[in-house]
Amino acid sequence: MRKAADIGWRPVQYLNNVSAQVTTTMKPAGFENVQGVTTAAWLKDPTDHQWDVDEEMKAWRDWMAKYNPNGNLGDVNYVYAFSVSFLMEQTLKKCGDELTRENLMRQAANHRKLRVPGLLPGITVSTSPTDFYPVQAVQLQRFKGESWELFGDIMHAESS
């Protein structure tokens, strides 16, 4: 993105969500060079100030302070880790005292619209014995200033 700007080329640019971190991609490319770039998100961006007072993100920051005090609070991968940890905890709770592989897989394949901290509002986790993909919804966001700006409705692709 920086090189495109350096040579004066201004194409419409889209990023996959794993490349869309503010701290590791957008800032190094130069904020002036990434205005209007679009991506699809499903996690809350810890650099987005709209989440500063969000209870889930407060819990995430507390979790980071306790378990990874030197971690980069601008790294969305830590939000992902927090969300995945919560999902695993819920799955293990559903197992009860039957901690077998078979039961673990059965419980993991039977989440229904589970609200997982760190996911964008309106996005939940659903799995089934024929569909193991936990998150099947995104919201578009466009880079503006020094952060992402969500726009449009949540786009869902859950199977029936």
CSV table of N, CA and C in Angstrom, one decimal:
chain,number,residue,atom,x,y,z
A,1,MET,N,0.8,-1.2,0.0
A,1,MET,CA,0.0,0.0,0.0
A,1,MET,C,0.9,1.3,0.0
A,2,ARG,N,2.0,1.2,0.7
A,2,ARG,CA,2.9,2.3,0.8
A,2,ARG,C,3.5,2.5,-0.6
A,3,LYS,N,3.9,1.4,-1.2
A,3,LYS,CA,4.6,1.5,-2.5
A,3,LYS,C,3.6,2.0,-3.6
A,4,ALA,N,2.4,1.6,-3.5
A,4,ALA,CA,1.4,2.1,-4.5
A,4,ALA,C,1.3,3.6,-4.3
A,5,ALA,N,1.2,4.1,-3.1
A,5,ALA,CA,1.2,5.5,-2.9
A,5,ALA,C,2.4,6.2,-3.3
A,6,ASP,N,3.6,5.6,-3.1
A,6,ASP,CA,4.8,6.2,-3.5
A,6,ASP,C,4.9,6.4,-5.1
A,7,ILE,N,4.3,5.5,-5.8
A,7,ILE,CA,4.3,5.7,-7.3
A,7,ILE,C,3.0,6.4,-7.8
A,8,GLY,N,2.2,6.9,-6.9
A,8,GLY,CA,1.0,7.6,-7.3
A,8,GLY,C,-0.2,6.8,-7.8
A,9,TRP,N,-0.1,5.5,-7.5
A,9,TRP,CA,-1.2,4.6,-7.9
A,9,TRP,C,-2.2,4.5,-6.8
A,10,ARG,N,-3.4,4.8,-7.1
A,10,ARG,CA,-4.5,4.8,-6.1
A,10,ARG,C,-5.6,3.9,-6.4
A,11,PRO,N,-5.4,2.6,-6.5
A,11,PRO,CA,-6.5,1.6,-6.8
A,11,PRO,C,-7.4,1.4,-5.6
A,12,VAL,N,-8.5,0.9,-5.8
A,12,VAL,CA,-9.4,0.5,-4.7
A,12,VAL,C,-8.6,-0.7,-4.0
A,13,GLN,N,-8.5,-0.6,-2.7
A,13,GLN,CA,-7.7,-1.7,-2.0
A,13,GLN,C,-8.6,-2.4,-1.0
A,14,TYR,N,-8.5,-3.7,-1.0
A,14,TYR,CA,-9.2,-4.6,0.0
A,14,TYR,C,-8.1,-5.4,0.7
A,15,LEU,N,-8.3,-5.6,2.0
A,15,LEU,CA,-7.4,-6.5,2.8
A,15,LEU,C,-8.2,-7.6,3.4
A,16,ASN,N,-7.6,-8.8,3.5
A,16,ASN,CA,-8.2,-9.8,4.2
A,16,ASN,C,-8.1,-9.4,5.7
A,17,ASN,N,-8.9,-10.0,6.6
A,17,ASN,CA,-8.9,-9.5,8.0
A,17,ASN,C,-7.6,-9.8,8.7
A,18,VAL,N,-6.9,-10.9,8.4
A,18,VAL,CA,-5.7,-11.2,9.1
A,18,VAL,C,-4.6,-10.2,8.8
A,19,SER,N,-4.7,-9.4,7.7
A,19,SER,CA,-3.7,-8.4,7.4
A,19,SER,C,-4.1,-7.0,7.8
A,20,ALA,N,-5.2,-6.8,8.4
A,20,ALA,CA,-5.8,-5.5,8.6
A,20,ALA,C,-5.5,-4.9,10.0
A,21,GLN,N,-4.5,-5.3,10.7
A,21,GLN,CA,-4.2,-4.8,12.0
A,21,GLN,C,-3.6,-3.4,11.8
A,22,VAL,N,-4.1,-2.5,12.7
A,22,VAL,CA,-3.6,-1.1,12.7
A,22,VAL,C,-2.2,-1.0,13.0
A,23,THR,N,-1.7,-1.7,14.0
A,23,THR,CA,-0.4,-1.6,14.5
A,23,THR,C,0.7,-2.2,13.6
A,24,THR,N,0.3,-3.3,12.9
A,24,THR,CA,1.3,-4.0,12.2
A,24,THR,C,1.2,-3.8,10.6
A,25,THR,N,0.1,-3.3,10.2
A,25,THR,CA,0.0,-3.1,8.7
A,25,THR,C,-0.3,-1.7,8.4
A,26,MET,N,-1.4,-1.1,8.9
A,26,MET,CA,-1.8,0.2,8.5
A,26,MET,C,-0.9,1.3,8.9
A,27,LYS,N,-0.4,1.3,10.2
A,27,LYS,CA,0.5,2.3,10.6
A,27,LYS,C,1.8,2.3,9.9
A,28,PRO,N,2.5,1.1,9.7
A,28,PRO,CA,3.7,1.0,9.0
A,28,PRO,C,3.6,1.4,7.5
A,29,ALA,N,2.4,1.2,6.9
A,29,ALA,CA,2.2,1.6,5.5
A,29,ALA,C,2.0,3.1,5.4
A,30,GLY,N,1.7,3.8,6.6
A,30,GLY,CA,1.5,5.2,6.6
A,30,GLY,C,0.0,5.5,6.5
A,31,PHE,N,-0.5,6.1,7.6
A,31,PHE,CA,-2.0,6.3,7.7
A,31,PHE,C,-2.4,7.1,6.4
A,32,GLU,N,-1.6,8.0,5.9
A,32,GLU,CA,-2.0,8.8,4.8
A,32,GLU,C,-2.2,7.9,3.5
A,33,ASN,N,-1.5,6.7,3.5
A,33,ASN,CA,-1.6,5.9,2.4
A,33,ASN,C,-2.7,4.8,2.4
A,34,VAL,N,-3.3,4.7,3.5
A,34,VAL,CA,-4.3,3.6,3.6
A,34,VAL,C,-5.8,4.1,3.8
A,35,GLN,N,-6.0,5.4,3.6
A,35,GLN,CA,-7.3,5.9,3.8
A,35,GLN,C,-8.3,5.2,2.7
A,36,GLY,N,-9.4,4.8,3.2
A,36,GLY,CA,-10.4,4.2,2.4
A,36,GLY,C,-10.2,2.7,2.1
A,37,VAL,N,-9.1,2.1,2.6
A,37,VAL,CA,-9.0,0.6,2.4
A,37,VAL,C,-10.1,-0.1,3.1
A,38,THR,N,-10.6,-1.1,2.5
A,38,THR,CA,-11.8,-1.8,3.1
A,38,THR,C,-11.4,-3.3,3.4
A,39,THR,N,-12.0,-3.8,4.5
A,39,THR,CA,-11.8,-5.1,4.9
A,39,THR,C,-13.1,-5.6,5.6
A,40,ALA,N,-13.2,-6.9,5.9
A,40,ALA,CA,-14.3,-7.4,6.6
A,40,ALA,C,-13.8,-7.9,8.0
A,41,ALA,N,-14.6,-7.5,9.0
A,41,ALA,CA,-14.1,-7.8,10.4
A,41,ALA,C,-15.2,-8.6,11.1
A,42,TRP,N,-14.7,-9.4,12.1
A,42,TRP,CA,-15.7,-10.1,13.0
A,42,TRP,C,-15.2,-9.9,14.5
A,43,LEU,N,-14.0,-9.4,14.7
A,43,LEU,CA,-13.5,-9.2,16.0
A,43,LEU,C,-13.5,-7.7,16.3
A,44,LYS,N,-13.6,-7.3,17.6
A,44,LYS,CA,-13.4,-5.9,17.9
A,44,LYS,C,-12.0,-5.5,17.8
A,45,ASP,N,-11.7,-4.4,17.3
A,45,ASP,CA,-10.3,-3.9,17.1
A,45,ASP,C,-9.9,-3.2,18.4
A,46,PRO,N,-8.9,-3.6,19.1
A,46,PRO,CA,-8.5,-3.0,20.4
A,46,PRO,C,-8.0,-1.6,20.2
A,47,THR,N,-7.7,-1.1,19.0
A,47,THR,CA,-7.2,0.2,18.8
A,47,THR,C,-8.4,1.2,18.5
A,48,ASP,N,-9.6,0.6,18.3
A,48,ASP,CA,-10.8,1.4,18.0
A,48,ASP,C,-11.3,2.0,19.3
A,49,HIS,N,-11.3,3.3,19.4
A,49,HIS,CA,-11.8,3.9,20.7
A,49,HIS,C,-13.2,3.7,21.0
A,50,GLN,N,-14.0,3.3,20.0
A,50,GLN,CA,-15.4,3.0,20.4
A,50,GLN,C,-15.6,1.9,21.4
A,51,TRP,N,-14.5,1.1,21.5
A,51,TRP,CA,-14.5,-0.1,22.5
A,51,TRP,C,-13.9,0.3,23.8
A,52,ASP,N,-13.4,1.5,24.0
A,52,ASP,CA,-12.7,1.9,25.2
A,52,ASP,C,-13.6,1.6,26.5
A,53,VAL,N,-14.9,1.8,26.4
A,53,VAL,CA,-15.8,1.7,27.5
A,53,VAL,C,-16.6,0.4,27.4
A,54,ASP,N,-16.4,-0.4,26.4
A,54,ASP,CA,-17.1,-1.7,26.2
A,54,ASP,C,-16.7,-2.7,27.3
A,55,GLU,N,-17.7,-3.3,28.0
A,55,GLU,CA,-17.5,-4.2,29.1
A,55,GLU,C,-16.6,-5.4,28.7
A,56,GLU,N,-16.9,-5.9,27.5
A,56,GLU,CA,-16.1,-7.1,27.0
A,56,GLU,C,-14.6,-6.7,26.8
A,57,MET,N,-14.4,-5.5,26.3
A,57,MET,CA,-13.0,-5.1,26.1
A,57,MET,C,-12.3,-4.7,27.4
A,58,LYS,N,-13.1,-4.2,28.3
A,58,LYS,CA,-12.5,-4.0,29.7
A,58,LYS,C,-12.1,-5.3,30.3
A,59,ALA,N,-12.9,-6.4,30.1
A,59,ALA,CA,-12.6,-7.7,30.6
A,59,ALA,C,-11.4,-8.2,29.9
A,60,TRP,N,-11.2,-8.0,28.6
A,60,TRP,CA,-10.1,-8.4,27.8
A,60,TRP,C,-8.8,-7.7,28.3
A,61,ARG,N,-8.9,-6.4,28.6
A,61,ARG,CA,-7.7,-5.7,29.1
A,61,ARG,C,-7.3,-6.2,30.5
A,62,ASP,N,-8.3,-6.5,31.3
A,62,ASP,CA,-8.0,-7.1,32.6
A,62,ASP,C,-7.3,-8.5,32.5
A,63,TRP,N,-7.8,-9.3,31.5
A,63,TRP,CA,-7.2,-10.6,31.2
A,63,TRP,C,-5.8,-10.4,30.7
A,64,MET,N,-5.6,-9.5,29.9
A,64,MET,CA,-4.2,-9.2,29.4
A,64,MET,C,-3.3,-8.8,30.5
A,65,ALA,N,-3.8,-7.9,31.4
A,65,ALA,CA,-3.0,-7.5,32.5
A,65,ALA,C,-2.6,-8.6,33.4
A,66,LYS,N,-3.5,-9.6,33.6
A,66,LYS,CA,-3.2,-10.7,34.4
A,66,LYS,C,-2.3,-11.8,33.8
A,67,TYR,N,-2.6,-12.1,32.5
A,67,TYR,CA,-2.0,-13.3,31.9
A,67,TYR,C,-0.9,-12.9,30.9
A,68,ASN,N,-0.9,-11.7,30.4
A,68,ASN,CA,0.1,-11.3,29.4
A,68,ASN,C,0.4,-9.8,29.6
A,69,PRO,N,1.0,-9.4,30.7
A,69,PRO,CA,1.1,-7.9,31.0
A,69,PRO,C,2.1,-7.2,30.0
A,70,ASN,N,2.9,-7.9,29.3
A,70,ASN,CA,3.8,-7.3,28.4
A,70,ASN,C,3.3,-7.4,26.9
A,71,GLY,N,2.1,-7.9,26.8
A,71,GLY,CA,1.5,-8.1,25.4
A,71,GLY,C,1.1,-6.7,24.8
A,72,ASN,N,1.1,-6.7,23.5
A,72,ASN,CA,0.8,-5.5,22.8
A,72,ASN,C,-0.8,-5.3,22.8
A,73,LEU,N,-1.3,-4.3,23.5
A,73,LEU,CA,-2.7,-4.1,23.5
A,73,LEU,C,-3.3,-3.6,22.2
A,74,GLY,N,-2.5,-3.4,21.2
A,74,GLY,CA,-3.0,-3.0,19.9
A,74,GLY,C,-3.1,-4.2,19.0
A,75,ASP,N,-2.7,-5.4,19.4
A,75,ASP,CA,-2.7,-6.6,18.6
A,75,ASP,C,-4.0,-7.3,18.7
A,76,VAL,N,-4.8,-7.3,17.6
A,76,VAL,CA,-6.1,-8.0,17.6
A,76,VAL,C,-6.0,-9.5,17.8
A,77,ASN,N,-4.8,-10.1,17.6
A,77,ASN,CA,-4.6,-11.5,17.8
A,77,ASN,C,-4.8,-11.9,19.3
A,78,TYR,N,-4.6,-10.9,20.2
A,78,TYR,CA,-4.8,-11.2,21.6
A,78,TYR,C,-6.3,-11.2,21.9
A,79,VAL,N,-7.1,-10.4,21.2
A,79,VAL,CA,-8.5,-10.4,21.3
A,79,VAL,C,-9.0,-11.8,20.8
A,80,TYR,N,-8.5,-12.2,19.7
A,80,TYR,CA,-8.8,-13.5,19.2
A,80,TYR,C,-8.5,-14.6,20.2
A,81,ALA,N,-7.3,-14.6,20.8
A,81,ALA,CA,-7.0,-15.6,21.9
A,81,ALA,C,-8.0,-15.5,23.0
A,82,PHE,N,-8.4,-14.4,23.5
A,82,PHE,CA,-9.3,-14.2,24.5
A,82,PHE,C,-10.7,-14.9,24.1
A,83,SER,N,-11.1,-14.6,22.9
A,83,SER,CA,-12.4,-15.1,22.4
A,83,SER,C,-12.3,-16.6,22.3
A,84,VAL,N,-11.2,-17.2,21.8
A,84,VAL,CA,-11.1,-18.6,21.6
A,84,VAL,C,-11.0,-19.3,23.0
A,85,SER,N,-10.3,-18.7,23.9
A,85,SER,CA,-10.3,-19.2,25.3
A,85,SER,C,-11.6,-19.3,25.9
A,86,PHE,N,-12.4,-18.2,25.8
A,86,PHE,CA,-13.8,-18.3,26.3
A,86,PHE,C,-14.6,-19.4,25.6
A,87,LEU,N,-14.5,-19.5,24.3
A,87,LEU,CA,-15.2,-20.6,23.6
A,87,LEU,C,-14.8,-22.0,24.1
A,88,MET,N,-13.5,-22.2,24.3
A,88,MET,CA,-13.1,-23.5,24.8
A,88,MET,C,-13.6,-23.7,26.2
A,89,GLU,N,-13.6,-22.7,27.1
A,89,GLU,CA,-14.1,-22.8,28.4
A,89,GLU,C,-15.6,-23.2,28.4
A,90,GLN,N,-16.4,-22.6,27.5
A,90,GLN,CA,-17.8,-22.9,27.4
A,90,GLN,C,-18.0,-24.4,26.9
A,91,THR,N,-17.2,-24.8,26.0
A,91,THR,CA,-17.3,-26.1,25.5
A,91,THR,C,-16.9,-27.1,26.6
A,92,LEU,N,-15.9,-26.9,27.3
A,92,LEU,CA,-15.5,-27.8,28.4
A,92,LEU,C,-16.6,-27.8,29.5
A,93,LYS,N,-17.2,-26.7,29.8
A,93,LYS,CA,-18.3,-26.7,30.7
A,93,LYS,C,-19.5,-27.5,30.3
A,94,LYS,N,-19.8,-27.5,29.0
A,94,LYS,CA,-20.9,-28.3,28.4
A,94,LYS,C,-20.5,-29.8,28.5
A,95,CYS,N,-19.3,-30.1,28.6
A,95,CYS,CA,-18.9,-31.6,28.7
A,95,CYS,C,-19.2,-32.1,30.1
A,96,GLY,N,-19.3,-31.3,31.1
A,96,GLY,CA,-19.5,-31.8,32.4
A,96,GLY,C,-18.4,-32.7,32.9
A,97,ASP,N,-18.7,-33.8,33.5
A,97,ASP,CA,-17.7,-34.7,34.0
A,97,ASP,C,-17.3,-35.7,32.9
A,98,GLU,N,-17.9,-35.7,31.7
A,98,GLU,CA,-17.5,-36.6,30.7
A,98,GLU,C,-16.5,-36.0,29.7
A,99,LEU,N,-15.2,-36.0,30.1
A,99,LEU,CA,-14.2,-35.4,29.4
A,99,LEU,C,-13.5,-36.4,28.4
A,100,THR,N,-14.3,-36.9,27.5
A,100,THR,CA,-13.8,-37.8,26.5
A,100,THR,C,-13.7,-37.0,25.1
A,101,ARG,N,-12.9,-37.5,24.2
A,101,ARG,CA,-12.8,-36.8,22.9
A,101,ARG,C,-14.1,-36.8,22.2
A,102,GLU,N,-14.8,-37.9,22.3
A,102,GLU,CA,-16.1,-38.0,21.7
A,102,GLU,C,-17.1,-36.9,22.2
A,103,ASN,N,-17.2,-36.8,23.5
A,103,ASN,CA,-18.1,-35.8,24.1
A,103,ASN,C,-17.6,-34.4,23.8
A,104,LEU,N,-16.3,-34.1,23.9
A,104,LEU,CA,-15.8,-32.8,23.6
A,104,LEU,C,-16.2,-32.4,22.1
A,105,MET,N,-16.0,-33.3,21.2
A,105,MET,CA,-16.3,-33.0,19.8
A,105,MET,C,-17.8,-32.8,19.6
A,106,ARG,N,-18.6,-33.6,20.4
A,106,ARG,CA,-20.1,-33.4,20.3
A,106,ARG,C,-20.5,-32.0,20.8
A,107,GLN,N,-19.9,-31.6,21.9
A,107,GLN,CA,-20.3,-30.3,22.5
A,107,GLN,C,-19.7,-29.2,21.6
A,108,ALA,N,-18.5,-29.3,21.1
A,108,ALA,CA,-18.0,-28.3,20.2
A,108,ALA,C,-18.8,-28.1,19.0
A,109,ALA,N,-19.5,-29.2,18.5
A,109,ALA,CA,-20.3,-29.2,17.3
A,109,ALA,C,-21.8,-28.8,17.6
A,110,ASN,N,-22.0,-28.2,18.8
A,110,ASN,CA,-23.4,-27.9,19.1
A,110,ASN,C,-23.5,-26.6,19.9
A,111,HIS,N,-22.9,-25.6,19.4
A,111,HIS,CA,-23.1,-24.3,19.9
A,111,HIS,C,-24.2,-23.6,19.1
A,112,ARG,N,-25.0,-22.9,19.8
A,112,ARG,CA,-26.2,-22.2,19.1
A,112,ARG,C,-26.2,-20.7,19.4
A,113,LYS,N,-25.8,-19.9,18.5
A,113,LYS,CA,-25.8,-18.5,18.7
A,113,LYS,C,-25.2,-18.0,20.0
A,114,LEU,N,-24.0,-18.6,20.3
A,114,LEU,CA,-23.3,-18.3,21.5
A,114,LEU,C,-22.6,-16.9,21.4
A,115,ARG,N,-22.9,-16.0,22.3
A,115,ARG,CA,-22.3,-14.7,22.4
A,115,ARG,C,-20.9,-14.9,23.0
A,116,VAL,N,-19.9,-14.6,22.2
A,116,VAL,CA,-18.5,-14.8,22.6
A,116,VAL,C,-17.8,-13.4,22.8
A,117,PRO,N,-17.3,-13.1,24.0
A,117,PRO,CA,-16.7,-11.7,24.1
A,117,PRO,C,-15.6,-11.5,23.1
A,118,GLY,N,-15.5,-10.3,22.6
A,118,GLY,CA,-14.5,-9.9,21.6
A,118,GLY,C,-15.1,-9.9,20.2
A,119,LEU,N,-16.2,-10.6,20.0
A,119,LEU,CA,-16.8,-10.6,18.6
A,119,LEU,C,-17.6,-9.3,18.5
A,120,LEU,N,-17.7,-8.8,17.3
A,120,LEU,CA,-18.5,-7.6,17.0
A,120,LEU,C,-19.9,-7.9,17.4
A,121,PRO,N,-20.6,-6.8,17.9
A,121,PRO,CA,-22.0,-7.0,18.2
A,121,PRO,C,-22.8,-7.6,17.1
A,122,GLY,N,-23.7,-8.5,17.3
A,122,GLY,CA,-24.5,-9.1,16.3
A,122,GLY,C,-23.9,-10.4,15.7
A,123,ILE,N,-22.6,-10.7,16.1
A,123,ILE,CA,-21.9,-11.9,15.6
A,123,ILE,C,-21.9,-12.9,16.7
A,124,THR,N,-22.3,-14.1,16.4
A,124,THR,CA,-22.3,-15.2,17.4
A,124,THR,C,-21.6,-16.4,16.9
A,125,VAL,N,-21.4,-17.4,17.7
A,125,VAL,CA,-20.8,-18.7,17.3
A,125,VAL,C,-21.9,-19.7,17.2
A,126,SER,N,-22.0,-20.4,16.1
A,126,SER,CA,-22.9,-21.5,15.9
A,126,SER,C,-22.2,-22.6,15.2
A,127,THR,N,-22.3,-23.8,15.7
A,127,THR,CA,-21.7,-25.0,15.1
A,127,THR,C,-22.8,-26.1,15.1
A,128,SER,N,-22.5,-27.1,14.2
A,128,SER,CA,-23.4,-28.2,14.2
A,128,SER,C,-22.5,-29.4,13.8
A,129,PRO,N,-23.1,-30.6,13.9
A,129,PRO,CA,-22.3,-31.8,13.5
A,129,PRO,C,-21.9,-31.8,12.0
A,130,THR,N,-22.6,-31.0,11.2
A,130,THR,CA,-22.2,-31.0,9.8
A,130,THR,C,-21.6,-29.6,9.4
A,131,ASP,N,-21.4,-28.7,10.3
A,131,ASP,CA,-20.8,-27.4,10.1
A,131,ASP,C,-20.0,-27.0,11.3
A,132,PHE,N,-18.7,-27.2,11.2
A,132,PHE,CA,-17.8,-26.9,12.3
A,132,PHE,C,-17.3,-25.5,12.4
A,133,TYR,N,-17.6,-24.7,11.3
A,133,TYR,CA,-17.0,-23.3,11.2
A,133,TYR,C,-17.7,-22.4,12.2
A,134,PRO,N,-17.1,-21.9,13.2
A,134,PRO,CA,-17.8,-21.2,14.3
A,134,PRO,C,-18.3,-19.8,14.0
A,135,VAL,N,-17.6,-19.1,13.2
A,135,VAL,CA,-18.0,-17.7,12.9
A,135,VAL,C,-18.2,-17.6,11.4
A,136,GLN,N,-19.4,-17.2,11.1
A,136,GLN,CA,-19.8,-17.1,9.7
A,136,GLN,C,-20.5,-15.8,9.4
A,137,ALA,N,-20.0,-14.7,10.0
A,137,ALA,CA,-20.6,-13.4,9.8
A,137,ALA,C,-19.5,-12.4,9.9
A,138,VAL,N,-19.6,-11.3,9.2
A,138,VAL,CA,-18.6,-10.2,9.2
A,138,VAL,C,-19.4,-8.9,9.0
A,139,GLN,N,-18.6,-7.9,9.3
A,139,GLN,CA,-19.1,-6.5,9.0
A,139,GLN,C,-18.0,-5.8,8.3
A,140,LEU,N,-18.4,-5.1,7.3
A,140,LEU,CA,-17.4,-4.3,6.5
A,140,LEU,C,-16.9,-3.1,7.3
A,141,GLN,N,-15.6,-2.8,7.1
A,141,GLN,CA,-15.1,-1.6,7.7
A,141,GLN,C,-14.1,-0.9,6.8
A,142,ARG,N,-14.0,0.4,6.9
A,142,ARG,CA,-13.2,1.2,6.0
A,142,ARG,C,-12.2,2.0,6.9
A,143,PHE,N,-10.9,2.1,6.4
A,143,PHE,CA,-10.0,2.8,7.2
A,143,PHE,C,-10.2,4.3,7.0
A,144,LYS,N,-10.2,5.0,8.2
A,144,LYS,CA,-10.5,6.4,8.2
A,144,LYS,C,-9.7,7.0,9.3
A,145,GLY,N,-8.8,8.0,9.0
A,145,GLY,CA,-8.0,8.6,10.0
A,145,GLY,C,-6.9,7.6,10.5
A,146,GLU,N,-7.0,7.2,11.7
A,146,GLU,CA,-6.0,6.2,12.3
A,146,GLU,C,-6.7,4.9,12.8
A,147,SER,N,-7.9,4.7,12.3
A,147,SER,CA,-8.6,3.5,12.8
A,147,SER,C,-9.6,3.0,11.7
A,148,TRP,N,-10.2,1.9,12.0
A,148,TRP,CA,-11.2,1.3,11.1
A,148,TRP,C,-12.6,1.9,11.5
A,149,GLU,N,-13.4,2.1,10.6
A,149,GLU,CA,-14.8,2.6,10.8
A,149,GLU,C,-15.8,1.5,10.2
A,150,LEU,N,-16.5,0.9,11.1
A,150,LEU,CA,-17.5,-0.1,10.7
A,150,LEU,C,-18.6,0.6,9.8
A,151,PHE,N,-19.1,-0.1,8.8
A,151,PHE,CA,-20.3,0.4,8.1
A,151,PHE,C,-21.1,-0.8,7.6
A,152,GLY,N,-22.3,-0.5,7.3
A,152,GLY,CA,-23.3,-1.5,6.8
A,152,GLY,C,-23.7,-2.5,7.8
A,153,ASP,N,-24.5,-3.4,7.4
A,153,ASP,CA,-25.1,-4.4,8.3
A,153,ASP,C,-24.1,-5.6,8.4
A,154,ILE,N,-24.4,-6.4,9.4
A,154,ILE,CA,-23.6,-7.7,9.6
A,154,ILE,C,-24.1,-8.6,8.4
A,155,MET,N,-23.1,-9.2,7.8
A,155,MET,CA,-23.4,-10.1,6.7
A,155,MET,C,-23.2,-11.5,7.2
A,156,HIS,N,-24.3,-12.3,7.2
A,156,HIS,CA,-24.3,-13.7,7.7
A,156,HIS,C,-24.3,-14.7,6.6
A,157,ALA,N,-23.6,-15.8,6.9
A,157,ALA,CA,-23.5,-16.9,5.9
A,157,ALA,C,-23.7,-18.2,6.6
A,158,GLU,N,-24.3,-18.3,7.7
A,158,GLU,CA,-24.5,-19.5,8.4
A,158,GLU,C,-25.4,-20.5,7.6
A,159,SER,N,-25.0,-21.7,7.7
A,159,SER,CA,-25.8,-22.8,7.0
A,159,SER,C,-27.0,-23.1,7.8
A,160,SER,N,-27.9,-23.7,7.2
A,160,SER,CA,-29.2,-24.0,7.9
A,160,SER,C,-29.1,-25.4,8.6
